[in-house]
Coordinates of N, CA and C in Angstrom, one line a residue:
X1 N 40.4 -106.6 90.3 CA 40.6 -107.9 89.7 C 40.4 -109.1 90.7
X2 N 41.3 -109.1 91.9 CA 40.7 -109.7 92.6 C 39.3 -110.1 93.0
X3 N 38.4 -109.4 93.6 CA 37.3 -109.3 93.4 C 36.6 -110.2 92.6
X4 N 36.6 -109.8 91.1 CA 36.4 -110.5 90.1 C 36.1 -112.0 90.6
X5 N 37.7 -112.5 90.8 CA 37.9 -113.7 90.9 C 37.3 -114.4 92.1
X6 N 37.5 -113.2 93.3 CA 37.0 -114.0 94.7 C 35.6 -114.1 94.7
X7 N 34.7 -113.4 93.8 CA 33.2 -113.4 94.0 C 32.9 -114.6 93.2
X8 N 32.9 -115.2 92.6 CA 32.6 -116.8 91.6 C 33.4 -117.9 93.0
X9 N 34.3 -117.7 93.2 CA 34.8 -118.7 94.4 C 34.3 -119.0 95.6
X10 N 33.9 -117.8 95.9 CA 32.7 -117.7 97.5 C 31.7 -117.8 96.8
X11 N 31.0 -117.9 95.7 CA 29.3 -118.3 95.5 C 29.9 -119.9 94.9
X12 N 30.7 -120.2 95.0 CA 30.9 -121.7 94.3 C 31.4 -122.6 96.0
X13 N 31.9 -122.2 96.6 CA 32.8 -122.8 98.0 C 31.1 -122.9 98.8
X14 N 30.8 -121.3 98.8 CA 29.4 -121.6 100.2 C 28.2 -122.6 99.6
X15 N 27.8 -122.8 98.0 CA 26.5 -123.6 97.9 C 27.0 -124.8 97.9
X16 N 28.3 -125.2 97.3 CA 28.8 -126.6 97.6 C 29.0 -127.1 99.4
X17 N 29.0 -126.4 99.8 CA 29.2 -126.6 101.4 C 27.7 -126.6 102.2
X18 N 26.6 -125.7 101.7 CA 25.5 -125.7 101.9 C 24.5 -127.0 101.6
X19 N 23.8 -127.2 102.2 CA 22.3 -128.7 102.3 C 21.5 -128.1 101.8
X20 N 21.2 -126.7 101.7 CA 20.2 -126.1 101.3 C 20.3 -124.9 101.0
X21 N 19.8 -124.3 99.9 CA 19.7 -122.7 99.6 C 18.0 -122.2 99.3
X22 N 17.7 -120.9 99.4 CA 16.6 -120.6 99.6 C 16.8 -120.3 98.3
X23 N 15.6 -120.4 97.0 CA 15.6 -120.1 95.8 C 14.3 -119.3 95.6
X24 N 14.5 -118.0 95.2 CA 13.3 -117.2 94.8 C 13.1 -116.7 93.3
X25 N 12.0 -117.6 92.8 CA 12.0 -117.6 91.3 C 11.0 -115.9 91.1
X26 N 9.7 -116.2 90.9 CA 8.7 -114.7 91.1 C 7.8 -114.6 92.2
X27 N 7.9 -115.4 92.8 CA 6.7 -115.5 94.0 C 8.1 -115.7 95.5
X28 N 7.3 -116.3 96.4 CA 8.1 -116.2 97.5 C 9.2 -117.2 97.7
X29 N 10.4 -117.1 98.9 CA 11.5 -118.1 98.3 C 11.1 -119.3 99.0
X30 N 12.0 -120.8 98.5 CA 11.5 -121.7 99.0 C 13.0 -123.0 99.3
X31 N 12.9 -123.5 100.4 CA 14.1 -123.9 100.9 C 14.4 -125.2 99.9
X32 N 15.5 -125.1 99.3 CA 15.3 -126.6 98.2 C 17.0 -127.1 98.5
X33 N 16.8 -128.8 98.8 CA 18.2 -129.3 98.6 C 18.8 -129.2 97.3
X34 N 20.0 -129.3 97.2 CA 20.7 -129.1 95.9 C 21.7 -130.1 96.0
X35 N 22.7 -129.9 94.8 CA 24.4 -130.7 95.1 C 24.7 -129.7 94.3
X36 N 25.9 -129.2 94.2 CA 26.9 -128.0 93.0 C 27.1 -129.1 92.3
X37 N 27.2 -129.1 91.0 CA 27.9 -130.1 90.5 C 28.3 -129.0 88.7
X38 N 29.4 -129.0 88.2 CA 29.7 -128.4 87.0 C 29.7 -127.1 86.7
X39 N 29.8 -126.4 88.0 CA 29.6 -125.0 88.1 C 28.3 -124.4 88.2
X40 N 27.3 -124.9 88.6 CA 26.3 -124.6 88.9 C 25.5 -125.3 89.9
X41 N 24.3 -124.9 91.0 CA 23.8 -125.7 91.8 C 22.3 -126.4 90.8
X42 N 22.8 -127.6 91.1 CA 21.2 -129.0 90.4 C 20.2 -128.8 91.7
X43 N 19.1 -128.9 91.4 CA 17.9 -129.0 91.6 C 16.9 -129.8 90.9
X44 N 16.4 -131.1 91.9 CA 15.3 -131.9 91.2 C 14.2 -131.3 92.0
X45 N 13.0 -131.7 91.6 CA 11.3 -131.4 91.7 C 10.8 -131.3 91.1
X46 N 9.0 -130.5 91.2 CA 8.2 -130.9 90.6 C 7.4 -132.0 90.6
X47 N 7.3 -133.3 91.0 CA 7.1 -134.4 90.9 C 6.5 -135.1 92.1
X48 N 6.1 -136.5 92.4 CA 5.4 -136.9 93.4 C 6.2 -137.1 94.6
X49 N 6.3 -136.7 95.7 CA 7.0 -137.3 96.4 C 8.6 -136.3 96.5
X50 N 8.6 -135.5 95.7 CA 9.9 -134.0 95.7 C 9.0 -132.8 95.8
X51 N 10.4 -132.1 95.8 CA 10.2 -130.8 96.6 C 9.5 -129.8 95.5
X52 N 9.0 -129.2 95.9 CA 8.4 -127.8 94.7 C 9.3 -127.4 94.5
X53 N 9.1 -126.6 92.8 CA 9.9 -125.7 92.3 C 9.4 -124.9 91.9
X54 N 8.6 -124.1 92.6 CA 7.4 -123.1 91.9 C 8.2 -121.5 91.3
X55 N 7.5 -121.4 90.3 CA 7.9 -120.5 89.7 C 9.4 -120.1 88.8
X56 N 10.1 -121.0 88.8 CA 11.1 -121.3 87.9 C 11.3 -122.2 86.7
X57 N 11.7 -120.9 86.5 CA 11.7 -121.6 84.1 C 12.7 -121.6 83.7
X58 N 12.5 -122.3 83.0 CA 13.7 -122.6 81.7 C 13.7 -121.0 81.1
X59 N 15.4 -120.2 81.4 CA 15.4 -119.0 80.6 C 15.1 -118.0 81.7
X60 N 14.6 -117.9 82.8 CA 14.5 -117.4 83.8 C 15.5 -116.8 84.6
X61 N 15.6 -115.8 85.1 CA 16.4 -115.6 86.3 C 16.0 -116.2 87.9
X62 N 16.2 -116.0 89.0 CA 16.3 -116.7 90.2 C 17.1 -116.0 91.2
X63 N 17.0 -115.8 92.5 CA 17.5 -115.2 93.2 C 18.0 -116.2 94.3
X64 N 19.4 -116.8 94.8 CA 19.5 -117.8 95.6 C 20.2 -117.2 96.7
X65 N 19.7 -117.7 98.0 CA 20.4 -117.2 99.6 C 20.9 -118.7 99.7
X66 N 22.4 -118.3 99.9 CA 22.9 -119.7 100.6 C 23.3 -119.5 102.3
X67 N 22.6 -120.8 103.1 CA 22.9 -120.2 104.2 C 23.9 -121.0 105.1
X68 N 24.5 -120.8 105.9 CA 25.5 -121.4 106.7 C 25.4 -122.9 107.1
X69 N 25.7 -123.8 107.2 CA 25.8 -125.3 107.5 C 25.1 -125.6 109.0
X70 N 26.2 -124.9 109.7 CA 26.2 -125.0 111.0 C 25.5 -124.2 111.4
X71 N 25.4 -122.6 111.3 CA 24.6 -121.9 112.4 C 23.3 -121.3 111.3
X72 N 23.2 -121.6 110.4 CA 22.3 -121.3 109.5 C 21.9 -120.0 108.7
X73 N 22.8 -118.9 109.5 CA 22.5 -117.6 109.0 C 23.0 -117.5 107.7
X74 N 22.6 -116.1 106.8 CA 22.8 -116.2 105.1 C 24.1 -115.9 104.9
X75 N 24.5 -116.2 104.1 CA 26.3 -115.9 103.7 C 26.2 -115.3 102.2
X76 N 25.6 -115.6 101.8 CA 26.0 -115.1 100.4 C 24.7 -114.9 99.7
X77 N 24.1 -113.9 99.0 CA 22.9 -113.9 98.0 C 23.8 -113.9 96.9
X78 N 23.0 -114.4 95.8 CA 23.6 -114.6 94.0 C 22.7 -114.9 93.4
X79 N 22.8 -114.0 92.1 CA 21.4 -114.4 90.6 C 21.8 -115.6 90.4
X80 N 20.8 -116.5 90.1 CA 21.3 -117.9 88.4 C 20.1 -117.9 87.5
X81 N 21.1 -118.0 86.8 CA 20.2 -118.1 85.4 C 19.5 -119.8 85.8
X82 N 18.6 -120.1 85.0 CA 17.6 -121.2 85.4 C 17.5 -121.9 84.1
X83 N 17.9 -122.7 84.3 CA 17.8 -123.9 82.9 C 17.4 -125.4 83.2
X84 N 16.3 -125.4 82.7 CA 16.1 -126.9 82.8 C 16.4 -128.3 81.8
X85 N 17.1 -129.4 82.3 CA 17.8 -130.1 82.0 C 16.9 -131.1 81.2
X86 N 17.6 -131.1 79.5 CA 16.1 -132.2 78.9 C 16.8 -133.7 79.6
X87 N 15.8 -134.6 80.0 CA 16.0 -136.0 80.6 C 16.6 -136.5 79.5
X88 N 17.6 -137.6 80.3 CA 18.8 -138.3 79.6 C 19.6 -137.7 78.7
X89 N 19.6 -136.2 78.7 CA 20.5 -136.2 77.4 C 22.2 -135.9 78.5
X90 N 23.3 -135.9 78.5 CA 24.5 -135.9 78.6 C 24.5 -135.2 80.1
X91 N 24.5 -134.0 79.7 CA 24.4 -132.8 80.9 C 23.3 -133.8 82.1
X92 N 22.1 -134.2 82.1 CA 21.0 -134.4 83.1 C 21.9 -135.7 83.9
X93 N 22.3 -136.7 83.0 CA 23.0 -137.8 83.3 C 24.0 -137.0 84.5
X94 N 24.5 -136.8 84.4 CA 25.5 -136.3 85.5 C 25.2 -135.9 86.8
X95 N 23.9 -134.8 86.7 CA 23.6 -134.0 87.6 C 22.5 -135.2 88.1
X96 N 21.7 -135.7 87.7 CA 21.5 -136.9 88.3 C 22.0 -138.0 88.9
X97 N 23.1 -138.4 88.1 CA 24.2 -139.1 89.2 C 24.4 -138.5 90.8
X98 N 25.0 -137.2 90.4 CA 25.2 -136.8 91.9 C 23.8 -136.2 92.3
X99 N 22.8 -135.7 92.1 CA 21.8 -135.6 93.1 C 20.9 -137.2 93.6
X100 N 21.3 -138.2 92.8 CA 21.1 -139.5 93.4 C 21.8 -139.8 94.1
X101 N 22.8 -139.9 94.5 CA 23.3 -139.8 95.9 C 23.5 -139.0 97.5
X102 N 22.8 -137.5 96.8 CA 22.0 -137.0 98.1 C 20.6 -136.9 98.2
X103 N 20.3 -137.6 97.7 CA 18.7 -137.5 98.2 C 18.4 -138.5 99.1
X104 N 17.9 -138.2 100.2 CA 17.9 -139.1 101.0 C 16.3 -139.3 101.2
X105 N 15.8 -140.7 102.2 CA 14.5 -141.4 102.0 C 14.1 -141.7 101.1
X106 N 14.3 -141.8 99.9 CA 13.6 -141.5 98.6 C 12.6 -143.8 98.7
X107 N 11.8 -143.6 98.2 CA 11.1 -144.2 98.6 C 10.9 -145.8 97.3
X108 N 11.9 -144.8 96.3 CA 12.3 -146.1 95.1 C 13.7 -145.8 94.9
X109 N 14.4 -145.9 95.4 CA 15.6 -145.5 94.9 C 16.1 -146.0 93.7
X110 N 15.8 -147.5 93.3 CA 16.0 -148.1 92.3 C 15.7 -147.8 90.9
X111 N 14.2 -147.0 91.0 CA 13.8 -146.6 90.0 C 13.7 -145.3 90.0
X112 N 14.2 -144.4 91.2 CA 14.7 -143.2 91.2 C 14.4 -142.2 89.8
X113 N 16.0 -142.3 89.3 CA 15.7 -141.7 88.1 C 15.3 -141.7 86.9
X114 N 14.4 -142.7 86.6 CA 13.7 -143.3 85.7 C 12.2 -142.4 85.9
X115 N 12.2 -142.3 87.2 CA 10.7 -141.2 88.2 C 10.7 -140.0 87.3
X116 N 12.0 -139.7 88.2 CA 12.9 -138.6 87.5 C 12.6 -138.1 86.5
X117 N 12.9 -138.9 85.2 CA 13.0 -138.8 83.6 C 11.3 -138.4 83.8
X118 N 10.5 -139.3 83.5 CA 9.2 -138.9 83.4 C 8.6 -138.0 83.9
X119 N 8.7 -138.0 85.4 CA 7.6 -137.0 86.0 C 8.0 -135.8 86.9
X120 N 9.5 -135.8 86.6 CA 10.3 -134.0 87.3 C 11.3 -133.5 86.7
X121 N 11.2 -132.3 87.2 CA 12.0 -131.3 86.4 C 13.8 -131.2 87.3
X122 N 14.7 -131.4 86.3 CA 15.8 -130.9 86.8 C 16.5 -130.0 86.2
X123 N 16.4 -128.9 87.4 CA 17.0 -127.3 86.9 C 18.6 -127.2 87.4
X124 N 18.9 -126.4 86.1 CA 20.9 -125.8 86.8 C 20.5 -124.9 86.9
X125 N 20.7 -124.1 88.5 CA 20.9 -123.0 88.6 C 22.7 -122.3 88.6
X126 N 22.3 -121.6 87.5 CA 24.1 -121.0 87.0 C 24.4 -119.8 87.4
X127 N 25.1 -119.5 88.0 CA 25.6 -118.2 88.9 C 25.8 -117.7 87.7
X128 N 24.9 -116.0 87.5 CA 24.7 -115.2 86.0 C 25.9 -114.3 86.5
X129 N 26.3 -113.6 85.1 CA 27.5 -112.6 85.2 C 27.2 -111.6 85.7
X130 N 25.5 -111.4 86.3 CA 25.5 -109.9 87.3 C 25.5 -110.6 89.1
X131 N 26.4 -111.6 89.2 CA 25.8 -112.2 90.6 C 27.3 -111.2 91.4
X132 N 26.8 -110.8 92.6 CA 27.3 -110.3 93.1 C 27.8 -110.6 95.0
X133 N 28.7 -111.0 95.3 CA 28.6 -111.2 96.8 C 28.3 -110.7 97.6
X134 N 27.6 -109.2 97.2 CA 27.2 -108.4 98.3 C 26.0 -108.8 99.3
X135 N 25.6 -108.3 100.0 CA 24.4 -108.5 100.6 C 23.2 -107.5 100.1
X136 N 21.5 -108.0 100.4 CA 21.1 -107.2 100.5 C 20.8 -106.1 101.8
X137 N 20.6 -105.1 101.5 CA 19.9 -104.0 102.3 C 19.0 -104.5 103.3
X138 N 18.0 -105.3 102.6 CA 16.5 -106.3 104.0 C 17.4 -107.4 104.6
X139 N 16.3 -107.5 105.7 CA 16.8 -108.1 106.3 C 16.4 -110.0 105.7
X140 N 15.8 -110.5 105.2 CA 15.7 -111.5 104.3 C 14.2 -111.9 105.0
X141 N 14.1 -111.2 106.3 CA 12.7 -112.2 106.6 C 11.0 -112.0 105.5
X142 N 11.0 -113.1 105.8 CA 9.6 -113.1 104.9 C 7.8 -113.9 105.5
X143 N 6.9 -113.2 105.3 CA 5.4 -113.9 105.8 C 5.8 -115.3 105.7
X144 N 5.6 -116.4 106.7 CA 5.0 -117.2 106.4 C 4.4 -117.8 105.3
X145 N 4.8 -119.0 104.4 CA 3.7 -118.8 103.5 C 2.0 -119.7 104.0
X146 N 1.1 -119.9 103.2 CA 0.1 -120.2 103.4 C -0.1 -121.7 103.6
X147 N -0.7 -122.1 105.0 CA -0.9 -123.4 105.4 C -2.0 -123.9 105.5
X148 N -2.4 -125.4 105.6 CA -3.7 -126.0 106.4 C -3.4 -125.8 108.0
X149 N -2.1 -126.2 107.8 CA -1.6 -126.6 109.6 C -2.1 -125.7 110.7
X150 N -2.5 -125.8 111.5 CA -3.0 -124.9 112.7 C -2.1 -124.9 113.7
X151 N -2.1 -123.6 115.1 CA -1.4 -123.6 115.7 C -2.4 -124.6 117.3
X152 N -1.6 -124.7 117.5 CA -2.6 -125.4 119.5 C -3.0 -124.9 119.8
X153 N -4.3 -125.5 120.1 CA -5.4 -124.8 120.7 C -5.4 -124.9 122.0
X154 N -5.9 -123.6 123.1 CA -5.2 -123.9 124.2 C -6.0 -125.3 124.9
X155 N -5.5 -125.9 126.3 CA -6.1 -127.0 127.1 C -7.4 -127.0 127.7
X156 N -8.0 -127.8 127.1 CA -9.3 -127.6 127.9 C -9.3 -127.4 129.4
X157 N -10.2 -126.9 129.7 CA -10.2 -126.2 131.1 C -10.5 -127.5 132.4
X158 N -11.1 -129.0 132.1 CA -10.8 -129.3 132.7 C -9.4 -130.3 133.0
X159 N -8.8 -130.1 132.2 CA -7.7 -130.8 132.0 C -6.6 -131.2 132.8
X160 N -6.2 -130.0 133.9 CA -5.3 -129.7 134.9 C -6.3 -130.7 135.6
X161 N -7.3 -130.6 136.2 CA -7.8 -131.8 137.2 C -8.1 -132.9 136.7
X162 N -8.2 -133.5 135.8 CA -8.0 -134.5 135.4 C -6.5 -135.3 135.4
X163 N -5.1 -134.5 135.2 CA -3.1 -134.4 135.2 C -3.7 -134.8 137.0
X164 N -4.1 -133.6 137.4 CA -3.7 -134.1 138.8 C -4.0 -135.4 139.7
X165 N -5.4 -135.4 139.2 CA -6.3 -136.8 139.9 C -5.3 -138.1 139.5
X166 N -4.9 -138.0 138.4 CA -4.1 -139.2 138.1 C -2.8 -138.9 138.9
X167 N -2.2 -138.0 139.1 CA -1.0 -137.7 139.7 C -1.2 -138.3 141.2
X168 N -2.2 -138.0 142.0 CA -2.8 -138.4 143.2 C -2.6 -139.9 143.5
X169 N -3.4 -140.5 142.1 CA -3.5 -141.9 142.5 C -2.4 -142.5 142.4
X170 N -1.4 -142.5 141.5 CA 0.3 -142.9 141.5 C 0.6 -142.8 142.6
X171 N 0.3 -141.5 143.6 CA 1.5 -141.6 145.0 C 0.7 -142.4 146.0

């Protein structure tokens, strides 16, 4: 019985305390801000200028890692069911309110959720009745996903005597 009770309180305590949980819809997971708000964690995106929400549907399940504040490691994995919020109706108003006040830079804030309404999606992820506080078995690491970004390429060779000739002339 306990149990019961303590497993909804630690997936409700750690994502409310978390900036970020790792959400894996069908494809790979992906780091998205949230706020808890109504018993479930809100997520906006989709849209210009927000975060991806790839692969999560309305009616869907989801796999979420919430990870530590401070030292970042995972504390808790949990299913949520995936529901997306129709714009303006009751429910969206809310979770809007409070994800308007953590979203930070946002580049209109004024017209914010107006953006919002028209051009992104906001999902409740709802901790489903098979979520469990266990951990998994893996270790959670995952490939890289796919970039343009490149890594440094090493220094051209004459480079070091060019650092030093300048270093020369300074003394």
């Amino acid at each position: 019985m306990t149990e019961q009770l303590l497993g909804p309180a630690l997936i409700e305590e750690a994502t409310k305390k978390s900036g970020l949980v790792w959400v894996r819809g069908g494809g790979p997971a992906r780091a998205l801000w949230h706020v808890w708000h109504d018993g479930a964690a809100h997520v906006v995106g989709d849209g210009p200028g927000e975060q991806p929400l790839p692969q999560l549907a309305d009616g869907a399940t989801a796999e979420v890692t919430v990870r530590s504040k401070d030292k970042g490691g995972r504390l808790i994995v949990w299913t949520a069911t995936v529901s997306e919020l129709e714009p303006h109706s009751e429910a969206w108003e809310s979770a809007v309110a409070e994800l308007k006040g953590k979203r930070l830079n946002a580049p209109d804030a004024e017209q914010m959720t107006e953006r919002w309404a028209r051009e992104c999606r906001v999902l409740r992820l709802e901790p489903g009745a098979a979520s469990t506080t266990d951990f998994p078995d893996d270790s959670g690491a995952a490939a890289p996903l796919p970039t343009t970004a490149t890594t440094r390429r090493p220094a051209p060779a004459g480079l070091p005597r060019l650092l030093l000739k300048r270093k020369q002339k300074r003394s």
